[in-house]
Short mmCIF file of C-alpha atoms and ligand atoms in Angstrom, two decimals:
data_model
loop_
_atom_site.label_atom_id
_atom_site.label_comp_id
_atom_site.label_asym_id
_atom_site.label_seq_id
_atom_site.Cartn_x
_atom_site.Cartn_y
_atom_site.Cartn_z
CA UNK E 26 -5.02 -25.44 12.67
CA UNK E 27 -8.83 -25.62 14.17
CA UNK E 28 -11.90 -26.99 12.75
CA UNK E 29 -13.28 -23.36 11.97
CA UNK E 30 -10.09 -22.12 10.69
CA UNK E 31 -10.01 -25.24 8.34
CA UNK E 32 -13.56 -24.78 6.91
CA UNK E 33 -13.07 -20.89 6.43
CA UNK E 34 -10.03 -22.03 4.29
CA UNK E 35 -12.10 -24.79 2.16
CA UNK E 36 -14.68 -21.76 1.37
CA UNK E 37 -11.85 -19.71 0.47
CA UNK E 38 -10.29 -21.75 -1.48
CA UNK E 39 -14.12 -22.97 -3.19
CA UNK E 40 -14.54 -19.24 -4.06
CA UNK E 41 -11.47 -18.87 -5.88
CA UNK E 42 -11.53 -21.95 -7.72
CA UNK E 43 -15.06 -20.26 -9.38
CA UNK E 44 -13.95 -16.91 -9.80
CA UNK E 45 -12.65 -15.82 -12.69
CA UNK E 46 -10.50 -12.58 -12.00
CA UNK E 47 -9.25 -12.61 -8.25
CA UNK E 48 -7.75 -9.76 -7.07
CA UNK E 49 -6.42 -8.17 -3.92
CA UNK E 50 -6.22 -5.06 -1.85
CA UNK E 51 -3.93 -4.97 0.24
CA UNK E 52 -2.94 -2.66 3.43
CA UNK E 53 -0.52 -2.15 6.26
CA UNK E 54 -1.52 -5.52 8.15
CA UNK E 55 0.47 -7.86 5.15
CA UNK E 56 3.62 -5.60 6.39
CA UNK E 57 3.22 -5.90 9.91
CA UNK E 58 5.70 -9.10 10.11
CA UNK E 59 8.14 -7.96 8.29
CA UNK E 60 8.26 -5.09 11.49
CA UNK E 61 6.40 -2.42 9.69
CA UNK E 62 3.97 -0.96 12.25
CA UNK E 63 0.31 -0.41 10.99
CA UNK E 64 -1.52 3.05 10.98
CA UNK E 65 -4.81 2.26 13.35
CA UNK E 66 -4.42 0.20 16.52
CA UNK E 67 -2.35 -0.78 19.21
CA UNK E 68 1.25 0.42 18.03
CA UNK E 69 -0.19 2.10 14.79
CA UNK E 70 1.71 4.96 13.57
CA UNK E 71 -1.12 7.01 13.75
CA UNK E 72 -2.32 5.90 17.04
CA UNK E 73 0.88 7.63 18.20
CA UNK E 74 1.06 10.98 15.80
CA UNK E 75 -2.30 11.04 15.28
CA UNK E 76 -3.66 11.25 11.75
CA UNK E 77 -2.52 13.88 9.53
CA UNK E 78 -5.32 16.71 8.83
CA UNK E 79 -7.08 16.98 5.73
CA UNK E 80 -5.30 20.21 4.54
CA UNK E 81 -1.98 17.98 4.45
CA UNK E 82 -1.66 18.62 0.85
CA UNK E 83 -3.13 22.25 0.35
CA UNK E 84 -0.06 23.13 3.03
CA UNK E 85 2.52 21.15 0.49
CA UNK E 86 1.17 23.12 -2.14
CA UNK E 87 0.94 26.24 -0.48
CA UNK E 88 4.52 26.27 0.61
CA UNK E 89 6.21 23.41 -0.93
CA UNK E 90 9.93 24.63 -0.13
CA UNK E 91 9.60 24.90 3.34
CA UNK E 92 7.99 21.40 3.30
CA UNK E 93 10.98 19.98 2.02
CA UNK E 94 13.28 21.72 4.49
CA UNK E 95 11.38 20.25 7.14
CA UNK E 96 10.73 16.37 5.16
CA UNK E 97 14.54 16.38 4.82
CA UNK E 98 15.46 17.11 8.19
CA UNK E 99 15.39 13.49 10.16
CA UNK E 100 15.46 15.48 13.62
CA UNK E 101 12.10 17.61 13.09
CA UNK E 102 10.20 14.19 13.96
CA UNK E 103 11.71 11.07 15.34
CA UNK E 104 8.79 8.88 15.11
CA UNK E 105 8.31 9.97 11.00
CA UNK E 106 12.37 9.00 11.15
CA UNK E 107 12.04 6.10 12.64
CA UNK E 108 8.75 4.56 10.12
CA UNK E 109 11.07 5.83 7.27
CA UNK E 110 14.06 3.99 8.49
CA UNK E 111 12.17 0.87 9.33
CA UNK E 112 10.40 0.67 5.75
CA UNK E 113 14.07 1.05 3.96
CA UNK E 114 15.37 -2.13 6.27
CA UNK E 115 12.41 -4.02 5.90
CA UNK E 116 12.49 -7.45 3.99
CA UNK E 117 8.93 -9.13 2.30
CA UNK E 118 7.39 -12.47 4.92
CA UNK E 119 5.87 -15.16 3.84
CA UNK E 120 2.44 -13.24 2.96
CA UNK E 121 4.08 -11.36 0.57
CA UNK E 122 5.77 -14.60 -0.72
CA UNK E 123 2.71 -16.41 -0.96
CA UNK E 124 0.84 -13.88 -2.55
CA UNK E 125 3.76 -13.57 -5.34
CA UNK E 126 3.12 -17.70 -5.57
CA UNK E 127 -0.48 -16.59 -6.38
CA UNK E 128 0.19 -14.23 -9.28
CA UNK E 129 3.03 -16.53 -10.64
CA UNK E 130 0.54 -19.39 -10.31
CA UNK E 131 -1.96 -17.70 -12.65
CA UNK E 132 -4.55 -17.29 -9.63
CA UNK E 133 -4.23 -13.73 -8.39
CA UNK E 134 -4.32 -11.33 -11.23
CA UNK E 135 -3.49 -8.23 -9.70
CA UNK E 136 -3.02 -6.68 -6.26
CA UNK E 137 -4.13 -3.16 -5.50
CA UNK E 138 -1.54 -1.86 -2.69
CA UNK E 139 -2.05 0.82 0.10
CA UNK E 140 1.80 -0.25 0.88
CA UNK E 141 4.30 2.16 -0.11
CA UNK E 142 6.94 0.00 1.39
CA UNK E 143 7.87 -1.90 -2.10
CA UNK E 144 7.74 -5.09 -0.32
CA UNK E 145 5.24 -6.82 -3.14
CA UNK E 146 7.96 -6.29 -5.83
CA UNK E 147 11.03 -7.45 -3.65
CA UNK E 148 9.01 -10.56 -2.90
CA UNK E 149 8.88 -11.01 -7.06
CA UNK E 150 5.09 -10.06 -7.84
CA UNK E 151 4.77 -7.85 -10.80
CA UNK E 152 0.93 -7.08 -11.51
CA UNK E 153 0.99 -4.24 -8.83
CA UNK E 154 -1.09 -0.89 -8.36
CA UNK E 155 0.62 1.31 -5.42
CA UNK E 156 -2.47 2.98 -4.71
CA UNK E 157 -1.13 5.19 -2.01
CA UNK E 158 2.08 5.67 -4.11
CA UNK E 159 5.90 4.40 -3.25
CA UNK E 160 8.47 5.60 -0.68
CA UNK E 161 10.81 4.58 -3.40
CA UNK E 162 9.66 7.61 -5.65
CA UNK E 163 8.86 11.24 -5.94
CA UNK E 164 6.03 12.65 -8.20
CA UNK E 165 5.45 15.62 -9.97
CA UNK E 166 2.20 17.22 -9.00
CA UNK E 167 1.66 18.38 -12.56
CA UNK E 168 2.27 15.68 -15.03
CA UNK E 169 2.80 12.37 -12.46
CA UNK E 170 6.33 11.67 -13.96
CA UNK E 171 8.33 9.52 -11.26
CA UNK E 172 12.48 9.43 -10.44
CA UNK E 173 13.86 7.66 -7.56
CA UNK E 174 13.90 9.29 -4.43
CA UNK E 175 17.50 8.42 -3.61
CA UNK E 176 18.63 9.78 -6.64
CA UNK E 177 17.84 13.34 -5.16
CA UNK E 178 18.75 12.81 -1.46
CA UNK E 179 22.43 11.99 -3.13
CA UNK E 180 22.54 15.02 -4.90
CA UNK E 181 21.71 17.15 -2.31
CA UNK E 182 23.55 15.23 0.50
CA UNK E 183 26.76 17.23 0.52
CA UNK E 184 25.32 20.36 -0.44
CA UNK E 185 25.28 23.31 1.84
CA UNK E 186 22.16 24.22 3.91
CA UNK E 187 22.17 27.35 1.30
CA UNK E 188 22.86 25.49 -1.48
CA UNK E 189 20.20 22.86 -0.30
CA UNK E 190 17.45 25.81 0.18
CA UNK E 191 18.00 26.73 -3.65
CA UNK E 192 17.37 23.52 -4.93
CA UNK E 193 14.14 22.91 -3.42
CA UNK E 194 11.35 22.11 -4.15
CA UNK E 195 12.92 19.60 -6.68
CA UNK E 196 11.34 20.14 -9.68
CA UNK E 197 10.31 17.96 -12.52
CA UNK E 198 13.04 16.84 -15.48
CA UNK E 199 9.78 16.34 -17.87
CA UNK E 200 7.87 19.74 -17.31
CA UNK E 201 9.31 21.63 -14.70
CA UNK E 202 6.65 21.09 -12.07
CA UNK E 203 7.29 20.83 -8.36
CA UNK E 204 7.50 17.48 -7.55
CA UNK E 205 6.75 15.73 -4.16
CA UNK E 206 7.06 12.51 -2.09
CA UNK E 207 5.22 9.74 -4.68
CA UNK E 208 3.30 8.86 -1.20
CA UNK E 209 0.01 10.33 -1.42
CA UNK E 210 -0.89 12.89 1.32
CA UNK E 211 -4.23 13.42 3.12
CA UNK E 212 -6.34 15.62 1.06
CA UNK E 213 -4.23 14.85 -2.42
CA UNK E 214 -5.95 13.07 -5.31
CA UNK E 215 -5.17 9.72 -6.16
CA UNK E 216 -2.83 10.23 -9.41
CA UNK E 217 -5.63 9.89 -11.92
CA UNK E 218 -3.66 7.40 -13.76
CA UNK E 219 -3.19 5.08 -10.87
CA UNK E 220 -6.81 5.37 -10.01
CA UNK E 221 -7.87 4.78 -13.36
CA UNK E 222 -5.87 1.33 -13.41
CA UNK E 223 -7.42 0.51 -9.78
CA UNK E 224 -10.70 1.05 -11.89
CA UNK E 225 -10.00 -1.17 -14.56
CA UNK E 226 -8.92 -3.66 -12.07
CA UNK E 227 -12.11 -3.79 -10.28
CA UNK E 228 -14.48 -3.59 -13.26
CA UNK E 229 -12.86 -7.12 -14.13
CA UNK E 230 -12.69 -8.75 -10.57
CA UNK E 231 -15.66 -10.66 -9.75
CA UNK E 232 -13.38 -11.75 -6.20
CA UNK E 233 -11.00 -9.69 -4.26
CA UNK E 234 -9.11 -10.70 -1.22
CA UNK E 235 -8.81 -7.98 1.56
CA UNK E 236 -5.29 -8.75 3.17
CA UNK E 237 -4.36 -6.98 5.94
CA UNK E 238 -6.53 -3.88 5.70
CA UNK E 239 -8.93 -1.72 7.99
CA UNK E 240 -10.79 -0.78 4.80
CA UNK E 241 -11.31 2.69 6.41
CA UNK E 242 -9.51 4.80 3.40
CA UNK E 243 -11.31 5.75 0.37
CA UNK E 244 -11.40 5.05 -2.58
CA UNK E 245 -9.77 1.72 -1.41
CA UNK E 246 -12.27 0.59 0.41
CA UNK E 247 -14.94 1.29 -2.14
CA UNK E 248 -13.49 -1.66 -4.34
CA UNK E 249 -14.64 -4.83 -2.43
CA UNK E 250 -17.91 -3.13 -2.10
CA UNK E 251 -17.98 -2.39 -5.84
CA UNK E 252 -17.49 -5.92 -6.47
CA UNK E 253 -19.88 -7.25 -3.99
CA UNK E 254 -22.65 -5.33 -5.74
CA UNK E 255 -22.07 -6.76 -8.65
CA UNK E 256 -22.27 -10.35 -7.18
CA UNK E 257 -18.83 -11.21 -6.56
CA UNK E 258 -17.53 -12.20 -3.61
CA UNK E 259 -14.97 -10.59 -0.51
CA UNK E 260 -12.36 -13.04 1.23
CA UNK E 261 -11.04 -11.21 3.89
CA UNK E 262 -7.72 -12.30 6.01
CA UNK E 263 -7.03 -10.64 8.73
CA UNK E 264 -6.76 -11.08 12.58
CA UNK E 265 -9.58 -8.64 13.54
CA UNK E 266 -12.71 -7.57 12.11
CA UNK E 267 -13.38 -4.54 9.76
CA UNK E 268 -15.81 -2.39 8.36
CA UNK E 269 -16.15 -4.61 5.82
CA UNK E 270 -16.23 -7.86 7.70
CA UNK E 271 -19.87 -8.40 7.26
CA UNK E 272 -20.05 -8.11 3.73
CA UNK E 273 -17.59 -10.52 3.29
CA UNK E 274 -18.27 -13.92 2.27
CA UNK E 275 -15.55 -15.54 4.23
CA UNK E 276 -12.74 -14.17 7.00
CA UNK E 277 -9.94 -16.03 7.49
CA UNK E 278 -8.56 -14.49 11.40
CA UNK E 279 -4.74 -14.64 11.62
CA UNK E 280 -1.61 -13.03 10.82
CA UNK E 281 -1.44 -12.99 6.74
CA UNK E 282 2.13 -14.24 7.19
CA UNK E 283 0.34 -17.59 7.80
CA UNK E 284 -3.08 -17.36 6.72
CA UNK E 285 -1.85 -16.22 2.68
CA UNK E 286 0.79 -19.60 2.68
CA UNK E 287 -2.11 -21.89 4.34
CA UNK E 288 -4.24 -20.91 1.39
CA UNK E 289 -1.63 -21.38 -1.04
CA UNK E 290 -1.46 -24.89 0.30
CA UNK E 291 -4.93 -25.57 0.55
CA UNK E 292 -4.96 -24.46 -3.55
CA UNK E 293 -2.58 -27.02 -4.45
CA UNK E 294 -0.22 -24.47 -5.79
CA UNK E 295 2.87 -25.26 -3.73
CA UNK E 296 3.13 -28.80 -5.99
CA UNK E 297 3.43 -26.85 -9.46
P1 OAD O 15 -4.64 -0.10 8.93
O1 OAD O 15 -3.52 0.53 9.82
O2 OAD O 15 -5.66 0.99 9.06
O3 OAD O 15 -5.21 -1.13 9.18
C1 OAD O 15 -4.08 -2.33 9.32
C2 OAD O 15 -4.97 -3.85 9.05
O4 OAD O 15 -3.76 -4.79 9.82
C3 OAD O 15 -5.71 -3.36 10.47
O5 OAD O 15 -7.49 -4.13 10.23
C4 OAD O 15 -5.20 -4.70 11.46
O6 OAD O 15 -6.22 -5.60 12.16
C5 OAD O 15 -4.29 -5.57 10.64
N1 OAD O 15 -3.26 -6.08 10.99
C6 OAD O 15 -2.48 -6.14 11.91
N2 OAD O 15 -1.47 -7.20 12.22
C7 OAD O 15 -2.08 -7.98 11.14
C8 OAD O 15 -1.40 -8.93 10.67
N3 OAD O 15 0.03 -9.73 11.03
N4 OAD O 15 -1.76 -9.64 9.12
C9 OAD O 15 -2.54 -9.27 8.60
N5 OAD O 15 -3.17 -8.35 9.24
C10 OAD O 15 -3.03 -7.63 10.19
O7 OAD O 15 -3.92 0.18 7.51
P2 OAD O 15 -4.47 0.17 6.19
O8 OAD O 15 -5.57 -0.47 6.26
O9 OAD O 15 -3.25 -0.33 5.34
O10 OAD O 15 -2.65 6.14 3.96
O11 OAD O 15 -4.88 1.91 6.01
C11 OAD O 15 -4.79 2.33 4.53
C12 OAD O 15 -4.49 3.79 4.91
O12 OAD O 15 -4.63 4.24 5.82
C13 OAD O 15 -2.60 3.66 4.36
O13 OAD O 15 -2.54 3.10 3.42
C14 OAD O 15 -2.62 4.92 4.55
C15 OAD O 15 -3.27 5.06 6.07
O14 OAD O 15 -4.00 6.82 6.31
C16 OAD O 15 -1.90 7.11 3.29
O15 OAD O 15 -1.16 7.34 4.21
C17 OAD O 15 -2.17 7.72 2.43
#
């Protein structure tokens, strides 16, 4: 641990101890050490595949049947299939576990995560809002009702191609609407109940941990800015600088699989 790193950790501890309601905005960097690639930067999914265009959601709504047929075909897009397989096998790392400890000790009140991998829950955290949805679920585009994705996949796995096509797109058990993966597409509004929770949490907060996110995607990136505008604090945890480094009160550089556990240790929570 070098001197600057220690000073930054101490500064973060001081900010957290003086804050009333600490929340976190989490991004793909947290899960990098669980083997899940980030989106941007070296080896990122969008770096390799290109970012989906803004009409991704419009294209889904225009023809959900064709979209689902393509989506369930593992051969169509090997990069996408590989990404999904990696997520399905991933385990939480020390960073997820340290966030759980912060929540368990009453320090971290809520996490707004942009990750769709479910690893916060696997680590034991409870107070989570998945702003970009979850890979584990499918969701009705009309009433926002969710069901597990595996239930859909296992119910259609043994069907013939013709039977499968008849069943797609899956329809909502509650309102009959069209179901889509819960993960939010480009051009798709954040489901209103989810956005509402993020707004409520941001309003309550006077300190936000910005964990492993490039803070380039909105509305998520607006939450730290809003807290800062109200006089709150931003603690950035990221090996690299981001678009919000300049307005952060302190930046702790390094992989979050080691920096968050270091922060927990420094806060003394491990002795509780
Ligand atoms: P990005 O890929 O944009 O940024 C990942 C961040 O993780 C970068 O700032 C890296 O410096 C940092 N990082 C890399 N390795 C790390 C490590 N070991 N520990 C900690 N941080 C590390 O990912 P997000 O900010 O999550 O949305 O991207 C936001 C959204 O853009 C995603 O939720 C996704 C994407 O489009 C949708 O698909 C809707």
